[in-house]
Coordinates of C-alpha atoms in Angstrom, one line a residue:
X6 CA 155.5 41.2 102.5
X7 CA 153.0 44.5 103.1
X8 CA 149.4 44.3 101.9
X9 CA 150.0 46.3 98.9
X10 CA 154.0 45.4 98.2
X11 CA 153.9 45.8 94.4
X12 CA 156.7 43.5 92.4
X13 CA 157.0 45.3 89.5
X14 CA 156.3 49.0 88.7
X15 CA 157.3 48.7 85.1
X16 CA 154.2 46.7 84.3
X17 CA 150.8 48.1 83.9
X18 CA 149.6 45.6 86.6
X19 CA 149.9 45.6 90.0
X20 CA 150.9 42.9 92.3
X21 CA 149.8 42.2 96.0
X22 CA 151.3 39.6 98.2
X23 CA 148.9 38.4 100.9
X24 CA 152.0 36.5 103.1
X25 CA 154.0 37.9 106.3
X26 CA 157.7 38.1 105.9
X27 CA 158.3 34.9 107.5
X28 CA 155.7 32.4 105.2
X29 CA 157.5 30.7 102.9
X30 CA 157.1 31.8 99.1
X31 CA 158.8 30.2 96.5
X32 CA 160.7 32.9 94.4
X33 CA 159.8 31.0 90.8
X34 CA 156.1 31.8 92.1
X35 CA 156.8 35.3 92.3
X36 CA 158.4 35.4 88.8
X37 CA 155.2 34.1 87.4
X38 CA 153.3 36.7 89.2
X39 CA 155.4 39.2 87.5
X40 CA 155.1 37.5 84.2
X41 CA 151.1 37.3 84.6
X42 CA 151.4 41.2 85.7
X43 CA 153.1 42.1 82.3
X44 CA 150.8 40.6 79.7
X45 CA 148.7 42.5 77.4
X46 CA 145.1 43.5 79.5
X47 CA 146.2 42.1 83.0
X48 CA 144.7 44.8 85.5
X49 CA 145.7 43.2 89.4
X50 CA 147.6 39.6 90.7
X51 CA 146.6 39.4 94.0
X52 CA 148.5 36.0 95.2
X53 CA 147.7 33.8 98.5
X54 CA 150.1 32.6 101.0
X55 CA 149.9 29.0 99.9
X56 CA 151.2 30.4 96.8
X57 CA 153.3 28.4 94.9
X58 CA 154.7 27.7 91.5
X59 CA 152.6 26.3 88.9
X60 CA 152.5 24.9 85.1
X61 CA 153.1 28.2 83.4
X62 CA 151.3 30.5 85.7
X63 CA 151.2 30.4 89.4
X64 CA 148.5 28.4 91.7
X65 CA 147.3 30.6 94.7
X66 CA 146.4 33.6 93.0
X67 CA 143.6 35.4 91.7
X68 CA 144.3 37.5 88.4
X69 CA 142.0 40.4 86.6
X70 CA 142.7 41.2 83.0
X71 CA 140.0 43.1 80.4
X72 CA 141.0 39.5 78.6
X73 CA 140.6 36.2 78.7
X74 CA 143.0 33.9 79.3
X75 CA 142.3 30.0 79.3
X76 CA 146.0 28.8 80.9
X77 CA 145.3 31.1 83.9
X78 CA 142.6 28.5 84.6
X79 CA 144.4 26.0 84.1
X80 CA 143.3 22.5 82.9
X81 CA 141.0 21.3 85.9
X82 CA 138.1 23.8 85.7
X83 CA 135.9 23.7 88.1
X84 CA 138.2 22.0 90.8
X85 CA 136.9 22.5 94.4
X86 CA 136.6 22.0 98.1
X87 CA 132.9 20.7 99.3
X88 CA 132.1 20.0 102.9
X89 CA 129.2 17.2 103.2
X90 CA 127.6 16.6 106.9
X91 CA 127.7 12.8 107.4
X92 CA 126.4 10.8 110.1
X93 CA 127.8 7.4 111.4
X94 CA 126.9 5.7 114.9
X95 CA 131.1 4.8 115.2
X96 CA 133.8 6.6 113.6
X97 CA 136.8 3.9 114.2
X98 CA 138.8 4.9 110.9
X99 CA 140.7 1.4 110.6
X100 CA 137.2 -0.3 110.1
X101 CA 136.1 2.9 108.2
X102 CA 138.8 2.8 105.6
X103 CA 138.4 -0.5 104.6
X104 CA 135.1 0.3 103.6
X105 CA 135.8 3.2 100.9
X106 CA 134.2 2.2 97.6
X107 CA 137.0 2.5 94.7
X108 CA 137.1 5.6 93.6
X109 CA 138.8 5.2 90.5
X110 CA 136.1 3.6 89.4
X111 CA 133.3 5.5 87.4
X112 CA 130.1 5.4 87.9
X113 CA 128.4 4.0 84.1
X114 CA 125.3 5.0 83.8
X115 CA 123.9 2.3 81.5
X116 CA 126.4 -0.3 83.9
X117 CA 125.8 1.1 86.9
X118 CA 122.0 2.4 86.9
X119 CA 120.9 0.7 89.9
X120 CA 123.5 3.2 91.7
X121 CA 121.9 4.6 95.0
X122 CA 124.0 7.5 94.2
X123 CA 122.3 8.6 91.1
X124 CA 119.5 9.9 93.1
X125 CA 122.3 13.1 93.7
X126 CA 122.1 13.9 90.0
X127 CA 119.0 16.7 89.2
X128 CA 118.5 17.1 85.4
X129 CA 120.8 16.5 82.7
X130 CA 124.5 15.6 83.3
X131 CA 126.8 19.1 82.0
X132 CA 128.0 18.9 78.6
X133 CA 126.7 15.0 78.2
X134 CA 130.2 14.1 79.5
X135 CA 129.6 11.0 81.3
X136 CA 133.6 9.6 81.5
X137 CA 135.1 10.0 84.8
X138 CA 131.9 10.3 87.2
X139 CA 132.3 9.8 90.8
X140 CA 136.1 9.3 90.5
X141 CA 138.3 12.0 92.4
X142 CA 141.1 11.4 90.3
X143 CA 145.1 11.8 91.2
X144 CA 147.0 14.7 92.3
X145 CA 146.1 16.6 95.7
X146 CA 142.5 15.4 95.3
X147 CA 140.9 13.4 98.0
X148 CA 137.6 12.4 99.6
X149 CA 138.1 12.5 103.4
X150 CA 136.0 11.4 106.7
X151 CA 136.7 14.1 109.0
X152 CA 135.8 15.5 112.6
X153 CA 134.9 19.2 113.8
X154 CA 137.3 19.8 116.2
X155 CA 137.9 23.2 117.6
X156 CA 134.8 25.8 116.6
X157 CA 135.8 29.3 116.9
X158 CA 132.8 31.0 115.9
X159 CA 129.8 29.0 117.6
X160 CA 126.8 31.0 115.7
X161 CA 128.5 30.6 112.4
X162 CA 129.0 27.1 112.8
X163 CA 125.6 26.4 114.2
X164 CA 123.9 28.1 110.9
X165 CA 125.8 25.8 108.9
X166 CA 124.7 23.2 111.1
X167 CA 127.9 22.1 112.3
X168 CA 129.1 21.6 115.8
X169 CA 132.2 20.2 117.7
X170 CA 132.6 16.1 117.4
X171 CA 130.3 16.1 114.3
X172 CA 131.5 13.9 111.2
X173 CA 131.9 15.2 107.8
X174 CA 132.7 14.3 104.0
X175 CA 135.5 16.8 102.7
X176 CA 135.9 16.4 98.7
X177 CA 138.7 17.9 97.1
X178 CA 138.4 17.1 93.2
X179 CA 137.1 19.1 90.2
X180 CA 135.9 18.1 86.1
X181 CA 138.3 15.3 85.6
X182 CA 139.0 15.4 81.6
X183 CA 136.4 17.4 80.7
X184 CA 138.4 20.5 81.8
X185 CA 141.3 19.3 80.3
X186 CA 139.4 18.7 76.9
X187 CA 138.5 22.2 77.4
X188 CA 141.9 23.8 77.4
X189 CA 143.3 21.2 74.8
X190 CA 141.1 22.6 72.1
X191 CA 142.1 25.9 73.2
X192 CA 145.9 25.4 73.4
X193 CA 145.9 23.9 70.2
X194 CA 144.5 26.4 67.9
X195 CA 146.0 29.6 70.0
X196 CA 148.5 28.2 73.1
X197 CA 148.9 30.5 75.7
X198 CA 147.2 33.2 74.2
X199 CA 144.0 34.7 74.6
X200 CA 140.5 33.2 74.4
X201 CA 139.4 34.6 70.8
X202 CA 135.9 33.8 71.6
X203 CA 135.3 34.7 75.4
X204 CA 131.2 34.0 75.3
X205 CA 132.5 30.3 73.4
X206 CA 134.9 29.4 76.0
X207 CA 132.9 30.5 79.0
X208 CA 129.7 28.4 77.5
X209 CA 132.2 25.3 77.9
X210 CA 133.9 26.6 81.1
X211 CA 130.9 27.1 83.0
X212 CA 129.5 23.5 82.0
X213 CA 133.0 22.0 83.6
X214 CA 132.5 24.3 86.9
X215 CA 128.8 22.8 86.7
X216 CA 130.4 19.0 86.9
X217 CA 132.9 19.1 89.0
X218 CA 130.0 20.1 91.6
X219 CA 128.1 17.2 90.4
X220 CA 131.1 15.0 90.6
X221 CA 131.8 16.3 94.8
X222 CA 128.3 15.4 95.1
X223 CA 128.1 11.6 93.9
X224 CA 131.4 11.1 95.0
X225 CA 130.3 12.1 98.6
X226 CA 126.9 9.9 98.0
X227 CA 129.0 6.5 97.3
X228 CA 131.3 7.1 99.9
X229 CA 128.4 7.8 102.3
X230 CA 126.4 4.9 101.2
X231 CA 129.8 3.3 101.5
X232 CA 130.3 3.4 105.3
X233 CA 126.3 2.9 105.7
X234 CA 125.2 6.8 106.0
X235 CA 122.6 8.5 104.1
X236 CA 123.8 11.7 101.3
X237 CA 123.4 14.9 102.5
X238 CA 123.7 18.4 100.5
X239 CA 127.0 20.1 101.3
X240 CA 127.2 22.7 103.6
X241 CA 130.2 24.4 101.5
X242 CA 130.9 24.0 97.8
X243 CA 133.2 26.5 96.7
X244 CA 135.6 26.3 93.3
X245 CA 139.0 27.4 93.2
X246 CA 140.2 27.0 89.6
X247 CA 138.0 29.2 87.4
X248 CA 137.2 32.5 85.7
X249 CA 134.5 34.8 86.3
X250 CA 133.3 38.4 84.7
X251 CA 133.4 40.5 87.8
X252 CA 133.5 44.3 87.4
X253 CA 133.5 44.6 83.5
X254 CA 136.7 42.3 84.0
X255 CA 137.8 39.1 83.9
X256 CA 138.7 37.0 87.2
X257 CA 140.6 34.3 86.9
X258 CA 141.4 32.1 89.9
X259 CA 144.3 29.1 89.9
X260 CA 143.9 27.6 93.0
X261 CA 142.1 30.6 95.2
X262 CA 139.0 30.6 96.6
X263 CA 136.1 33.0 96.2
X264 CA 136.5 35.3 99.3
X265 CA 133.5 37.8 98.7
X266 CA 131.4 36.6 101.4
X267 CA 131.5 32.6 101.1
X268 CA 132.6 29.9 103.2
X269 CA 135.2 28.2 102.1
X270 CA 137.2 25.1 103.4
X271 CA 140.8 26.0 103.4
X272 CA 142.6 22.5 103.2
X273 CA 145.6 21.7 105.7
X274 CA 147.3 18.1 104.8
X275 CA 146.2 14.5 105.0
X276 CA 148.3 14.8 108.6
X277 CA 147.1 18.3 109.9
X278 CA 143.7 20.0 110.6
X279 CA 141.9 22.2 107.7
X280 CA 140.0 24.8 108.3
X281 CA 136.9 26.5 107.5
X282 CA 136.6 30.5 107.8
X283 CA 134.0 33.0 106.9
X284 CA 136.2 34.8 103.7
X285 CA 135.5 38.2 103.2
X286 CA 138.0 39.1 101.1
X287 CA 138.1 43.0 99.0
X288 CA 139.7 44.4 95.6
X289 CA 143.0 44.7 96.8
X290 CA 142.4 40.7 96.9
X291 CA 140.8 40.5 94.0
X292 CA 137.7 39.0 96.0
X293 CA 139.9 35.9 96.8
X294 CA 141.0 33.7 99.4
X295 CA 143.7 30.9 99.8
X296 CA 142.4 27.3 99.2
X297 CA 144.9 25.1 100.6
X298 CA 148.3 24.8 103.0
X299 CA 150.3 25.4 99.6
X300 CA 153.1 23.3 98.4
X301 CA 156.5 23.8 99.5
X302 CA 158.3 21.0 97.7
X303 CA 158.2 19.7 94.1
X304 CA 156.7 16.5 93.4
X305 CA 160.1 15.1 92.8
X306 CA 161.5 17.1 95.7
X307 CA 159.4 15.6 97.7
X308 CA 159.3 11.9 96.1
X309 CA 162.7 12.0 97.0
X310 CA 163.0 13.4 100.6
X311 CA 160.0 11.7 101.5
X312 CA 161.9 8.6 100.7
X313 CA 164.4 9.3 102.2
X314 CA 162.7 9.6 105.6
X315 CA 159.7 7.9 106.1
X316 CA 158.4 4.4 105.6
X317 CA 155.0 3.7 103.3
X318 CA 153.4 2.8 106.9
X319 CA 154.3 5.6 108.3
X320 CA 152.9 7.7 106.2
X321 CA 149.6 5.5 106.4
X322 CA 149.2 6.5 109.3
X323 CA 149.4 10.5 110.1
X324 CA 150.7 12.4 113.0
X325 CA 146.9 12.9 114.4
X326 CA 146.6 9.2 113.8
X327 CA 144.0 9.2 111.2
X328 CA 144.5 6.7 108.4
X329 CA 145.4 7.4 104.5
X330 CA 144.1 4.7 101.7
X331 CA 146.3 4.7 99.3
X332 CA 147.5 2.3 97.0
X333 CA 149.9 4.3 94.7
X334 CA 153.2 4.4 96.6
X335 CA 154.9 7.2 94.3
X336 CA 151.7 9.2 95.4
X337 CA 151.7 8.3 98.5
X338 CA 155.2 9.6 98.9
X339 CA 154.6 13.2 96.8
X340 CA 151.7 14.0 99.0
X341 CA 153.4 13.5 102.3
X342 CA 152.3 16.0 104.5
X343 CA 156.0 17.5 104.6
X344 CA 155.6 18.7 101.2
X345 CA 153.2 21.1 102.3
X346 CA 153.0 24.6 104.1
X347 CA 152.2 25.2 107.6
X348 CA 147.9 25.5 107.0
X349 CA 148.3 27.8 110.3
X350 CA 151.3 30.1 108.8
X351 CA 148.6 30.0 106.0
X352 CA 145.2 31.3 108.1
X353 CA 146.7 33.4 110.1
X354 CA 148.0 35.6 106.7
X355 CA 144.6 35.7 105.8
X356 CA 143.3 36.8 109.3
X357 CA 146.2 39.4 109.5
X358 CA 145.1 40.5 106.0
X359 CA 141.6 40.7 107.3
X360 CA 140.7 38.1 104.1
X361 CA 138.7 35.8 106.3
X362 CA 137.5 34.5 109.7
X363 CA 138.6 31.0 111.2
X364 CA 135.1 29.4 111.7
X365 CA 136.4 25.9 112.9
X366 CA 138.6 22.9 112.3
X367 CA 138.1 19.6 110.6
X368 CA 140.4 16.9 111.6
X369 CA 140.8 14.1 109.0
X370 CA 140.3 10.5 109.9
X371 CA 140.2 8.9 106.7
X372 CA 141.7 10.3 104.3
X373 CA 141.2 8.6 100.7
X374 CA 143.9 9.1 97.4
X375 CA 143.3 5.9 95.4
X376 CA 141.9 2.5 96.4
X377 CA 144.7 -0.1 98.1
X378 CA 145.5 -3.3 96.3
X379 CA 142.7 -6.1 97.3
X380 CA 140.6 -3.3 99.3
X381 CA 137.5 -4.3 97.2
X382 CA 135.2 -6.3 99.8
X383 CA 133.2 -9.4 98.8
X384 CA 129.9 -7.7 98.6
X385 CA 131.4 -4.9 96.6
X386 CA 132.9 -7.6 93.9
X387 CA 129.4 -9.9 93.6
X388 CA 127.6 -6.7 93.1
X389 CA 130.2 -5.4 90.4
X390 CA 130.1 -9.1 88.5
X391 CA 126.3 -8.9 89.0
X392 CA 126.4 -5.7 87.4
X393 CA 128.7 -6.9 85.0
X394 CA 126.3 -9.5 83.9
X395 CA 123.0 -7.5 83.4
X396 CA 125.0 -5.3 81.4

């Protein structure tokens, strides 16, 4: 579709489609543009090329309204994509994997206080909600080892201190239930509608943003104390499910990343490269670029089709041979890398849309969902009944 295709010239809102005629966009996801386009206030939907359907509104767009709305958030606020240099002497992922603490596990901090990764965590934790830290929860979220492969833009990479062959810690995950309280209370009193007290919801919104940075961070310090590597600050930390107040308006962003000058990791599949590019993304884009490859199937769709073709050891191990640990099979099956769009259909949208500048590739090696069954090492259990004990 053209840069400035609008869907619907009976709405007061315009509509932008950042995809080429032959990416695939799911025509439900185009419907909830429209419907986002015709509510009361809406000003601009400018939608992604990994766009695709989504719970009530659609994820891979950013939408400006003069109000507030909570469901065009969604319920994870604050979920995002953080890039974490790592350093290892050998990177063999079989041995790697089995190393991976379990991530489903939350840190305690009464339990757990003799964490290493606790030294992550400056000041208090947001909102005093302790449930859920350091796990990266279900879903597309992951915690992957991965290599730099191809770097496009040498100087770029350089200031971010990144360079071909060098290791790093991508975590996709964002403010577990806290968001999801967040909404709830909203939802309950007013559904769909508006936020009735903007300045009340954004207090609580921005302290969900706040954690699920804090949560990328310690859960990139465990896995890196994990595989023997010391913590490191991320390079790139950028959130794609929130609302901001940009221009006297209100920005909300479901699945897009801020384009206005970041750097933002654009994630591929557990079985394909991702890439990071230098966004620079205008109005017309509502200051936004893509933050993933996109669905293409349904969870069910793809439950079932992935079934149908593939074994769960084959999709263990991925077509650039890099390993995924993974112990929920119905998960393991939902997120096959099939289900997903073509991450180079979606870059190359963004650079023909001049939205943003391929920087370089990551390459996954690991790539981590949920723990598998009797992964837990020995040292890992004595240290957990040791804990246990004191506690």
């Amino acid at each position: 579709m053209s840069e400035h295709q609008s869907l619907s010239r009976s709405t007061p809102a315009t509509v932008t489609v950042f995809a080429s005629p032959t990416s695939w966009i799911e025509s439900e996801a185009l419907t909830q543009c429209r419907q986002v386009a015709a509510l009361p206030g809406m000003i601009h939907v400018a939608a992604m090329p990994d766009l695709h359907p989504g719970k009530g509104a659609p994820i891979g767009a950013a939408m400006a309204s003069t109000v507030l709305y909570p469901f065009l958030v969604g319920s994870d606020i604050g979920c995002g994509i953080a890039v974490f240099p790592i350093r290892l002497k050998r990177a063999v992922p079989e041995r790697l994997a089995a190393r991976f603490p379990d991530l489903d596990r939350p840190l305690d901090p009464e339990r757990d206080a003799d964490d290493p990764a606790w030294a992550v965590v400056a000041g208090d934790i947001p909102a005093g909600h302790v449930d859920g830290l350091g796990t990266v929860g279900r879903g597309n979220h992951f915690v992957e080892l991965a290599r730099v492969d191809t770097v496009f833009e040498p100087g770029h990479a350089s200031r971010l201190g990144l360079d071909a062959g060098d290791l790093v810690l991508v975590v996709h995950t964002g403010s577990r239930g806290l968001g999801e309280r967040i909404l709830r209370a909203h939802t309950e009193a007013h559904g769909a509608g508006p936020a009735p007290d903007p300045a009340a919801y954004l207090t609580a919104h921005d302290d969900a943003v706040r954690w699920g940075s804090l949560n990328r961070r310690l859960l990139a310090a465990r896995v890196a104390h994990a595989l023997g590597a010391e913590p490191t600050a991320p390079v790139v930390d950028q959130c794609h499910n929130l609302v901001e107040v940009r221009d006297g308006a209100y920005l909300h962003r479901k699945g897009a990343a801020p384009g206005d000058g970041r750097d933002v990791l654009v994630a591929g599949t557990r079985g394909t490269a991702s890439y990071l590019v230098a966004a620079h993304a205008g109005p017309a884009a509502n200051h936004s670029v893509a933050h993933g490859a996109g669905r293409k199937m349904s969870r069910a769709d793809a439950l079932r089709r992935s079934r149908a073709k593939h074994t769960v050891e084959e999709l263990r191990r991925t077509p650039v041979g890099s390993l995924v640990v993974c112990g929920d099979r119905q998960l393991l099956f939902e997120e096959a890398p099939t289900a997903y769009k073509r991450i180079e259909r979606v870059i190359a949208d963004l650079v023909d849309h001049g939205l943003a500048t391929p920087v370089a590739t990551t390459v996954p090696l690991v790539t981590y969902k949920t723990p598998d069954a009797g992964s837990t090492t020995r040292s890992d259990r004595r240290s957990d009944r040791s804990r246990r004990g004191r506690a």
